[in-house]
PDB file of C-alpha atoms and ligand atoms in Angstrom:
ATOM      1  CA  UNK A   1     -15.246   3.351 -35.012  1.00  0.00           C
ATOM      2  CA  UNK A   2     -15.064   6.683 -36.679  1.00  0.00           C
ATOM      3  CA  UNK A   3     -11.571   8.415 -36.789  1.00  0.00           C
ATOM      4  CA  UNK A   4     -12.193  10.612 -33.953  1.00  0.00           C
ATOM      5  CA  UNK A   5     -13.286   7.717 -31.722  1.00  0.00           C
ATOM      6  CA  UNK A   6     -10.285   5.689 -32.778  1.00  0.00           C
ATOM      7  CA  UNK A   7      -8.038   8.217 -31.869  1.00  0.00           C
ATOM      8  CA  UNK A   8      -9.693   8.509 -28.492  1.00  0.00           C
ATOM      9  CA  UNK A   9      -9.486   5.209 -27.837  1.00  0.00           C
ATOM     10  CA  UNK A  10      -5.662   4.997 -28.809  1.00  0.00           C
ATOM     11  CA  UNK A  11      -5.197   7.994 -26.343  1.00  0.00           C
ATOM     12  CA  UNK A  12      -6.699   6.182 -23.489  1.00  0.00           C
ATOM     13  CA  UNK A  13      -4.730   3.070 -24.322  1.00  0.00           C
ATOM     14  CA  UNK A  14      -1.458   4.863 -24.040  1.00  0.00           C
ATOM     15  CA  UNK A  15      -2.842   6.816 -20.940  1.00  0.00           C
ATOM     16  CA  UNK A  16      -3.387   3.684 -19.245  1.00  0.00           C
ATOM     17  CA  UNK A  17       0.108   2.185 -20.179  1.00  0.00           C
ATOM     18  CA  UNK A  18       1.552   5.433 -18.679  1.00  0.00           C
ATOM     19  CA  UNK A  19      -0.431   5.136 -15.473  1.00  0.00           C
ATOM     20  CA  UNK A  20       0.919   1.411 -14.890  1.00  0.00           C
ATOM     21  CA  UNK A  21       4.335   2.599 -15.188  1.00  0.00           C
ATOM     22  CA  UNK A  22       4.351   6.154 -13.552  1.00  0.00           C
ATOM     23  CA  UNK A  23       1.360   6.088 -11.038  1.00  0.00           C
ATOM     24  CA  UNK A  24       1.579   2.283 -10.172  1.00  0.00           C
ATOM     25  CA  UNK A  25       5.045   0.416 -10.549  1.00  0.00           C
ATOM     26  CA  UNK A  26       7.000   3.500  -9.654  1.00  0.00           C
ATOM     27  CA  UNK A  27       5.337   3.835  -6.229  1.00  0.00           C
ATOM     28  CA  UNK A  28       5.639   0.175  -5.466  1.00  0.00           C
ATOM     29  CA  UNK A  29       2.632  -1.917  -6.631  1.00  0.00           C
ATOM     30  CA  UNK A  30       4.504  -5.150  -7.671  1.00  0.00           C
ATOM     31  CA  UNK A  31       1.574  -7.784  -7.570  1.00  0.00           C
ATOM     32  CA  UNK A  32       1.543  -8.730 -11.398  1.00  0.00           C
ATOM     33  CA  UNK A  33      -2.278  -9.717 -11.227  1.00  0.00           C
ATOM     34  CA  UNK A  34      -3.335  -6.371  -9.963  1.00  0.00           C
ATOM     35  CA  UNK A  35      -1.237  -4.569 -12.438  1.00  0.00           C
ATOM     36  CA  UNK A  36      -2.760  -6.836 -15.250  1.00  0.00           C
ATOM     37  CA  UNK A  37      -6.209  -5.994 -14.145  1.00  0.00           C
ATOM     38  CA  UNK A  38      -5.550  -2.259 -14.139  1.00  0.00           C
ATOM     39  CA  UNK A  39      -4.258  -2.460 -17.575  1.00  0.00           C
ATOM     40  CA  UNK A  40      -7.099  -4.445 -18.829  1.00  0.00           C
ATOM     41  CA  UNK A  41      -9.860  -2.223 -17.245  1.00  0.00           C
ATOM     42  CA  UNK A  42     -10.880   0.781 -19.344  1.00  0.00           C
ATOM     43  CA  UNK A  43     -11.254   3.654 -16.654  1.00  0.00           C
ATOM     44  CA  UNK A  44     -12.763   5.984 -19.447  1.00  0.00           C
ATOM     45  CA  UNK A  45     -15.871   4.065 -19.204  1.00  0.00           C
ATOM     46  CA  UNK A  46     -16.434   4.871 -15.428  1.00  0.00           C
ATOM     47  CA  UNK A  47     -16.082   8.481 -15.577  1.00  0.00           C
ATOM     48  CA  UNK A  48     -18.655  11.048 -16.352  1.00  0.00           C
ATOM     49  CA  UNK A  49     -18.413  12.368 -20.018  1.00  0.00           C
ATOM     50  CA  UNK A  50     -17.144  15.517 -19.221  1.00  0.00           C
ATOM     51  CA  UNK A  51     -14.283  13.931 -17.224  1.00  0.00           C
ATOM     52  CA  UNK A  52     -13.180  11.518 -19.707  1.00  0.00           C
ATOM     53  CA  UNK A  53     -10.147  13.495 -20.900  1.00  0.00           C
ATOM     54  CA  UNK A  54      -8.707  13.152 -17.645  1.00  0.00           C
ATOM     55  CA  UNK A  55      -9.811   9.798 -16.790  1.00  0.00           C
ATOM     56  CA  UNK A  56      -6.309   8.511 -16.365  1.00  0.00           C
ATOM     57  CA  UNK A  57      -5.265  11.612 -14.154  1.00  0.00           C
ATOM     58  CA  UNK A  58      -3.166  10.771 -10.964  1.00  0.00           C
ATOM     59  CA  UNK A  59      -6.169  11.821  -8.515  1.00  0.00           C
ATOM     60  CA  UNK A  60      -9.698  11.036  -7.919  1.00  0.00           C
ATOM     61  CA  UNK A  61     -12.589  12.654 -10.194  1.00  0.00           C
ATOM     62  CA  UNK A  62     -16.099  13.641  -9.503  1.00  0.00           C
ATOM     63  CA  UNK A  63     -18.860  11.153 -10.321  1.00  0.00           C
ATOM     64  CA  UNK A  64     -21.819  13.363  -9.620  1.00  0.00           C
ATOM     65  CA  UNK A  65     -24.016  13.319  -6.437  1.00  0.00           C
ATOM     66  CA  UNK A  66     -21.120  14.309  -4.284  1.00  0.00           C
ATOM     67  CA  UNK A  67     -19.119  11.401  -4.778  1.00  0.00           C
ATOM     68  CA  UNK A  68     -15.973  10.432  -6.362  1.00  0.00           C
ATOM     69  CA  UNK A  69     -14.202   7.571  -8.339  1.00  0.00           C
ATOM     70  CA  UNK A  70     -11.000   6.866  -6.403  1.00  0.00           C
ATOM     71  CA  UNK A  71      -7.414   7.520  -7.440  1.00  0.00           C
ATOM     72  CA  UNK A  72      -5.963   4.743  -9.752  1.00  0.00           C
ATOM     73  CA  UNK A  73      -3.176   4.343  -7.064  1.00  0.00           C
ATOM     74  CA  UNK A  74      -5.676   3.466  -4.201  1.00  0.00           C
ATOM     75  CA  UNK A  75      -7.716   1.240  -6.471  1.00  0.00           C
ATOM     76  CA  UNK A  76      -4.580  -0.543  -7.142  1.00  0.00           C
ATOM     77  CA  UNK A  77      -3.163  -0.493  -3.508  1.00  0.00           C
ATOM     78  CA  UNK A  78      -6.693  -1.791  -1.960  1.00  0.00           C
ATOM     79  CA  UNK A  79      -6.636  -4.583  -4.436  1.00  0.00           C
ATOM     80  CA  UNK A  80      -3.117  -5.716  -3.507  1.00  0.00           C
ATOM     81  CA  UNK A  81      -3.772  -5.261   0.295  1.00  0.00           C
ATOM     82  CA  UNK A  82      -6.908  -7.451  -0.181  1.00  0.00           C
ATOM     83  CA  UNK A  83      -4.703 -10.301  -1.600  1.00  0.00           C
ATOM     84  CA  UNK A  84      -7.441 -11.613  -3.875  1.00  0.00           C
ATOM     85  CA  UNK A  85      -7.148 -15.124  -5.605  1.00  0.00           C
ATOM     86  CA  UNK A  86      -8.827 -16.678  -8.626  1.00  0.00           C
ATOM     87  CA  UNK A  87     -11.437 -18.416  -6.320  1.00  0.00           C
ATOM     88  CA  UNK A  88     -12.477 -15.615  -3.944  1.00  0.00           C
ATOM     89  CA  UNK A  89     -15.884 -14.059  -3.452  1.00  0.00           C
ATOM     90  CA  UNK A  90     -15.551 -10.490  -2.405  1.00  0.00           C
ATOM     91  CA  UNK A  91     -17.798  -7.791  -1.303  1.00  0.00           C
ATOM     92  CA  UNK A  92     -17.204  -3.958  -2.091  1.00  0.00           C
ATOM     93  CA  UNK A  93     -19.259  -1.265  -0.002  1.00  0.00           C
ATOM     94  CA  UNK A  94     -19.758   1.806  -1.892  1.00  0.00           C
ATOM     95  CA  UNK A  95     -19.880   0.795  -5.720  1.00  0.00           C
ATOM     96  CA  UNK A  96     -19.693   4.387  -6.907  1.00  0.00           C
ATOM     97  CA  UNK A  97     -18.858   4.170 -10.635  1.00  0.00           C
ATOM     98  CA  UNK A  98     -18.012   0.446 -10.669  1.00  0.00           C
ATOM     99  CA  UNK A  99     -14.587   1.057 -11.354  1.00  0.00           C
ATOM    100  CA  UNK A 100     -12.844  -0.473  -8.408  1.00  0.00           C
ATOM    101  CA  UNK A 101     -15.482  -3.586  -8.489  1.00  0.00           C
ATOM    102  CA  UNK A 102     -14.167  -3.814 -12.242  1.00  0.00           C
ATOM    103  CA  UNK A 103     -10.542  -4.126 -11.208  1.00  0.00           C
ATOM    104  CA  UNK A 104     -11.751  -6.791  -8.238  1.00  0.00           C
ATOM    105  CA  UNK A 105     -13.710  -8.760 -10.869  1.00  0.00           C
ATOM    106  CA  UNK A 106     -10.710  -9.510 -12.855  1.00  0.00           C
ATOM    107  CA  UNK A 107      -9.056 -10.699  -9.629  1.00  0.00           C
ATOM    108  CA  UNK A 108     -11.633 -12.755  -8.124  1.00  0.00           C
ATOM    109  CA  UNK A 109     -14.500 -15.419  -9.144  1.00  0.00           C
ATOM    110  CA  UNK A 110     -17.451 -13.168  -7.952  1.00  0.00           C
ATOM    111  CA  UNK A 111     -17.890  -9.642  -6.520  1.00  0.00           C
ATOM    112  CA  UNK A 112     -20.771  -8.421  -4.485  1.00  0.00           C
ATOM    113  CA  UNK A 113     -21.105  -4.900  -4.594  1.00  0.00           C
ATOM    114  CA  UNK A 114     -23.564  -2.397  -2.750  1.00  0.00           C
ATOM    115  CA  UNK A 115     -24.260   1.084  -3.282  1.00  0.00           C
ATOM    116  CA  UNK A 116     -26.438   3.490  -1.402  1.00  0.00           C
ATOM    117  CA  UNK A 117     -27.493   5.741  -4.173  1.00  0.00           C
ATOM    118  CA  UNK A 118     -29.632   4.094  -6.906  1.00  0.00           C
ATOM    119  CA  UNK A 119     -28.497   6.479  -9.332  1.00  0.00           C
ATOM    120  CA  UNK A 120     -25.028   5.528  -9.190  1.00  0.00           C
ATOM    121  CA  UNK A 121     -25.515   1.969  -8.544  1.00  0.00           C
ATOM    122  CA  UNK A 122     -27.669   2.036 -12.093  1.00  0.00           C
ATOM    123  CA  UNK A 123     -25.035   3.641 -13.875  1.00  0.00           C
ATOM    124  CA  UNK A 124     -22.404   1.267 -12.576  1.00  0.00           C
ATOM    125  CA  UNK A 125     -24.532  -1.645 -13.220  1.00  0.00           C
ATOM    126  CA  UNK A 126     -24.735  -0.087 -16.888  1.00  0.00           C
ATOM    127  CA  UNK A 127     -21.075   0.400 -17.322  1.00  0.00           C
ATOM    128  CA  UNK A 128     -20.053  -2.888 -16.093  1.00  0.00           C
ATOM    129  CA  UNK A 129     -22.339  -4.711 -18.684  1.00  0.00           C
ATOM    130  CA  UNK A 130     -21.167  -2.568 -21.193  1.00  0.00           C
ATOM    131  CA  UNK A 131     -17.384  -4.109 -20.917  1.00  0.00           C
ATOM    132  CA  UNK A 132     -19.109  -7.450 -20.640  1.00  0.00           C
ATOM    133  CA  UNK A 133     -18.332  -8.139 -17.144  1.00  0.00           C
ATOM    134  CA  UNK A 134     -20.737 -10.415 -15.533  1.00  0.00           C
ATOM    135  CA  UNK A 135     -19.549 -11.515 -12.424  1.00  0.00           C
ATOM    136  CA  UNK A 136     -20.249  -8.489 -10.232  1.00  0.00           C
ATOM    137  CA  UNK A 137     -23.586  -8.587  -8.622  1.00  0.00           C
ATOM    138  CA  UNK A 138     -24.900  -5.085  -7.882  1.00  0.00           C
ATOM    139  CA  UNK A 139     -27.134  -4.282  -5.173  1.00  0.00           C
ATOM    140  CA  UNK A 140     -28.714  -0.749  -3.784  1.00  0.00           C
ATOM    141  CA  UNK A 141     -29.007  -0.032  -0.212  1.00  0.00           C
ATOM    142  CA  UNK A 142     -26.988   0.659   2.998  1.00  0.00           C
ATOM    143  CA  UNK A 143     -23.873  -1.547   3.059  1.00  0.00           C
ATOM    144  CA  UNK A 144     -22.292   0.109   6.270  1.00  0.00           C
ATOM    145  CA  UNK A 145     -23.343  -3.455   7.926  1.00  0.00           C
ATOM    146  CA  UNK A 146     -21.938  -5.379   4.940  1.00  0.00           C
ATOM    147  CA  UNK A 147     -24.420  -7.710   3.074  1.00  0.00           C
ATOM    148  CA  UNK A 148     -25.296 -10.709   5.110  1.00  0.00           C
ATOM    149  CA  UNK A 149     -26.833 -12.677   2.512  1.00  0.00           C
ATOM    150  CA  UNK A 150     -23.741 -13.044   0.591  1.00  0.00           C
ATOM    151  CA  UNK A 151     -21.235 -13.890   3.556  1.00  0.00           C
ATOM    152  CA  UNK A 152     -18.983 -15.116   4.241  1.00  0.00           C
ATOM    153  CA  UNK A 153     -16.590 -13.372   1.871  1.00  0.00           C
ATOM    154  CA  UNK A 154     -12.820 -13.939   1.245  1.00  0.00           C
ATOM    155  CA  UNK A 155     -12.299 -10.109   1.169  1.00  0.00           C
ATOM    156  CA  UNK A 156     -14.219  -6.956   1.858  1.00  0.00           C
ATOM    157  CA  UNK A 157     -13.153  -3.719   0.381  1.00  0.00           C
ATOM    158  CA  UNK A 158     -14.955  -0.598   1.832  1.00  0.00           C
ATOM    159  CA  UNK A 159     -14.718   2.362  -0.740  1.00  0.00           C
ATOM    160  CA  UNK A 160     -15.736   5.087   1.821  1.00  0.00           C
ATOM    161  CA  UNK A 161     -14.059   6.125   4.854  1.00  0.00           C
ATOM    162  CA  UNK A 162     -15.285   5.064   8.282  1.00  0.00           C
ATOM    163  CA  UNK A 163     -14.785   6.409  12.067  1.00  0.00           C
ATOM    164  CA  UNK A 164     -13.781   2.696  13.124  1.00  0.00           C
ATOM    165  CA  UNK A 165     -13.909  -0.707  12.134  1.00  0.00           C
ATOM    166  CA  UNK A 166     -17.425  -2.316  12.577  1.00  0.00           C
ATOM    167  CA  UNK A 167     -17.332  -5.800  14.137  1.00  0.00           C
ATOM    168  CA  UNK A 168     -20.724  -6.526  11.683  1.00  0.00           C
ATOM    169  CA  UNK A 169     -18.176  -6.205   8.672  1.00  0.00           C
ATOM    170  CA  UNK A 170     -15.586  -8.313  10.411  1.00  0.00           C
ATOM    171  CA  UNK A 171     -18.049 -11.104  11.106  1.00  0.00           C
ATOM    172  CA  UNK A 172     -18.900 -11.389   7.392  1.00  0.00           C
ATOM    173  CA  UNK A 173     -15.210 -12.446   6.676  1.00  0.00           C
ATOM    174  CA  UNK A 174     -14.431 -15.906   5.896  1.00  0.00           C
ATOM    175  CA  UNK A 175     -11.546 -17.724   7.798  1.00  0.00           C
ATOM    176  CA  UNK A 176      -8.426 -16.047   6.257  1.00  0.00           C
ATOM    177  CA  UNK A 177     -10.280 -13.264   4.923  1.00  0.00           C
ATOM    178  CA  UNK A 178      -9.169  -9.724   4.209  1.00  0.00           C
ATOM    179  CA  UNK A 179     -11.268  -6.563   5.028  1.00  0.00           C
ATOM    180  CA  UNK A 180      -9.533  -3.270   3.625  1.00  0.00           C
ATOM    181  CA  UNK A 181     -11.279  -0.042   4.875  1.00  0.00           C
ATOM    182  CA  UNK A 182     -10.006   3.483   5.109  1.00  0.00           C
ATOM    183  CA  UNK A 183     -10.458   4.653   8.715  1.00  0.00           C
ATOM    184  CA  UNK A 184     -10.645   8.428  10.085  1.00  0.00           C
ATOM    185  CA  UNK A 185      -7.353   9.752  11.231  1.00  0.00           C
ATOM    186  CA  UNK A 186      -7.722  13.397  11.810  1.00  0.00           C
ATOM    187  CA  UNK A 187      -8.533  15.064   8.591  1.00  0.00           C
ATOM    188  CA  UNK A 188      -7.650  11.953   6.386  1.00  0.00           C
ATOM    189  CA  UNK A 189      -8.101   8.215   6.595  1.00  0.00           C
ATOM    190  CA  UNK A 190      -5.532   5.393   6.963  1.00  0.00           C
ATOM    191  CA  UNK A 191      -5.869   2.369   4.891  1.00  0.00           C
ATOM    192  CA  UNK A 192      -6.434  -0.244   7.172  1.00  0.00           C
ATOM    193  CA  UNK A 193      -6.597  -4.268   6.530  1.00  0.00           C
ATOM    194  CA  UNK A 194      -7.908  -6.596   9.307  1.00  0.00           C
ATOM    195  CA  UNK A 195      -7.029 -10.376   8.504  1.00  0.00           C
ATOM    196  CA  UNK A 196      -9.065 -13.239  10.058  1.00  0.00           C
ATOM    197  CA  UNK A 197      -6.075 -15.732  10.918  1.00  0.00           C
ATOM    198  CA  UNK A 198      -5.664 -18.908  13.214  1.00  0.00           C
ATOM    199  CA  UNK A 199      -4.345 -16.522  15.839  1.00  0.00           C
ATOM    200  CA  UNK A 200      -7.405 -14.286  15.651  1.00  0.00           C
ATOM    201  CA  UNK A 201      -7.642 -10.718  14.045  1.00  0.00           C
ATOM    202  CA  UNK A 202      -4.471  -9.112  12.591  1.00  0.00           C
ATOM    203  CA  UNK A 203      -4.664  -5.235  12.085  1.00  0.00           C
ATOM    204  CA  UNK A 204      -2.218  -3.271  10.357  1.00  0.00           C
ATOM    205  CA  UNK A 205      -1.960   0.282   8.864  1.00  0.00           C
ATOM    206  CA  UNK A 206      -1.259   1.436   5.517  1.00  0.00           C
ATOM    207  CA  UNK A 207      -1.346   4.397   3.224  1.00  0.00           C
ATOM    208  CA  UNK A 208      -2.918   7.625   4.458  1.00  0.00           C
ATOM    209  CA  UNK A 209      -5.651   8.578   1.915  1.00  0.00           C
ATOM    210  CA  UNK A 210      -8.788  10.518   1.490  1.00  0.00           C
ATOM    211  CA  UNK A 211     -12.264   8.910   0.858  1.00  0.00           C
ATOM    212  CA  UNK A 212     -15.699  10.493   0.873  1.00  0.00           C
ATOM    213  CA  UNK A 213     -17.523   9.447   4.060  1.00  0.00           C
ATOM    214  CA  UNK A 214     -19.345   6.005   4.683  1.00  0.00           C
ATOM    215  CA  UNK A 215     -22.908   7.033   5.457  1.00  0.00           C
ATOM    216  CA  UNK A 216     -25.230   5.394   7.870  1.00  0.00           C
ATOM    217  CA  UNK A 217     -22.757   4.541  10.510  1.00  0.00           C
ATOM    218  CA  UNK A 218     -24.724   6.507  12.959  1.00  0.00           C
ATOM    219  CA  UNK A 219     -26.428   3.269  14.063  1.00  0.00           C
ATOM    220  CA  UNK A 220     -23.258   1.519  15.086  1.00  0.00           C
ATOM    221  CA  UNK A 221     -22.721   0.466  18.594  1.00  0.00           C
ATOM    222  CA  UNK A 222     -19.510   1.275  20.276  1.00  0.00           C
ATOM    223  CA  UNK A 223     -17.869  -1.838  19.252  1.00  0.00           C
ATOM    224  CA  UNK A 224     -19.968  -2.579  16.121  1.00  0.00           C
TER     225      UNK A 224
HETATM  226  N1  SAH I 301     -15.247   2.458  -5.303  1.00  0.00           N
HETATM  227  C1  SAH I 301     -16.083   3.632  -6.266  1.00  0.00           C
HETATM  228  C2  SAH I 301     -15.656   4.792  -4.968  1.00  0.00           C
HETATM  229  C3  SAH I 301     -16.915   5.491  -5.031  1.00  0.00           C
HETATM  230  S1  SAH I 301     -16.840   6.613  -3.547  1.00  0.00           S
HETATM  231  C4  SAH I 301     -15.385   3.662  -7.528  1.00  0.00           C
HETATM  232  O1  SAH I 301     -14.428   3.363  -7.740  1.00  0.00           O
HETATM  233  O2  SAH I 301     -15.753   4.789  -8.162  1.00  0.00           O
HETATM  234  C5  SAH I 301     -17.929   5.905  -2.399  1.00  0.00           C
HETATM  235  C6  SAH I 301     -19.229   5.405  -2.635  1.00  0.00           C
HETATM  236  O3  SAH I 301     -19.642   4.876  -1.373  1.00  0.00           O
HETATM  237  C7  SAH I 301     -20.062   6.610  -3.002  1.00  0.00           C
HETATM  238  O4  SAH I 301     -20.802   6.047  -4.049  1.00  0.00           O
HETATM  239  C8  SAH I 301     -21.141   6.468  -1.952  1.00  0.00           C
HETATM  240  O5  SAH I 301     -22.521   6.736  -2.583  1.00  0.00           O
HETATM  241  C9  SAH I 301     -21.194   5.072  -1.324  1.00  0.00           C
HETATM  242  N2  SAH I 301     -21.484   4.759  -0.039  1.00  0.00           N
HETATM  243  C10 SAH I 301     -21.499   5.878   1.248  1.00  0.00           C
HETATM  244  N3  SAH I 301     -21.987   5.359   2.209  1.00  0.00           N
HETATM  245  C11 SAH I 301     -22.552   3.899   1.668  1.00  0.00           C
HETATM  246  C12 SAH I 301     -23.207   3.190   2.510  1.00  0.00           C
HETATM  247  N4  SAH I 301     -23.494   3.004   3.821  1.00  0.00           N
HETATM  248  N5  SAH I 301     -23.709   1.852   1.579  1.00  0.00           N
HETATM  249  C13 SAH I 301     -23.413   1.777   0.479  1.00  0.00           C
HETATM  250  N6  SAH I 301     -22.692   2.590  -0.233  1.00  0.00           N
HETATM  251  C14 SAH I 301     -22.242   3.810   0.599  1.00  0.00           C
END
């Protein structure tokens, strides 16, 4: 590494440690596995070059094509709500930059990720490969109805905001599985979790949040 590269690397390391303390622990993220995953994934590898100095800022950042990489806190919170264990197979709908998938890949056995926009899917796959992450399977296409071929999933994370909870995604949850999805509530979204339990589906509402919209939901049936 050149001196300048080494210095940048050190700054990112320090920014990542600060993020853990100031953005995550202080706001109530307590799951140690999630904190470890967040501490190990280089967020700067998933942001566009021009945003790199702000890689660890406390907000979402543009990644091109009108899409964003989610705020670090939301990535951690979603990961915590999904309650992922080491043997889990996880579906992410809306791969975007690949950052959330990279964090999930540290928590799960395998991540299946689907992204609508080919250019983003390709860039994310390259970033994941560059970091040596080999347990994320990347697909290009519409994930608004999940990804049937890989189902059932122990957890499904939807990284774009939806008007309501689609049955097609719930149907792809394994017994005991958790779906975490931002659902529209006026101007913003509410992070919502649906768990498939012995007593049926248990839905809980969590943090208010802002996500880009999930596309292709026009075809959802009223209860789909
Ligand atoms: N998890 C991402 C966040 C990306 S923003 C990250 O950490 O960077 C949400 C992404 O969802 C966008 O890239 C958008 O293109 C994608 N998306 C929107 N509708 C989709 C659909 N129906 N199927 C798959 N991806 C979709």
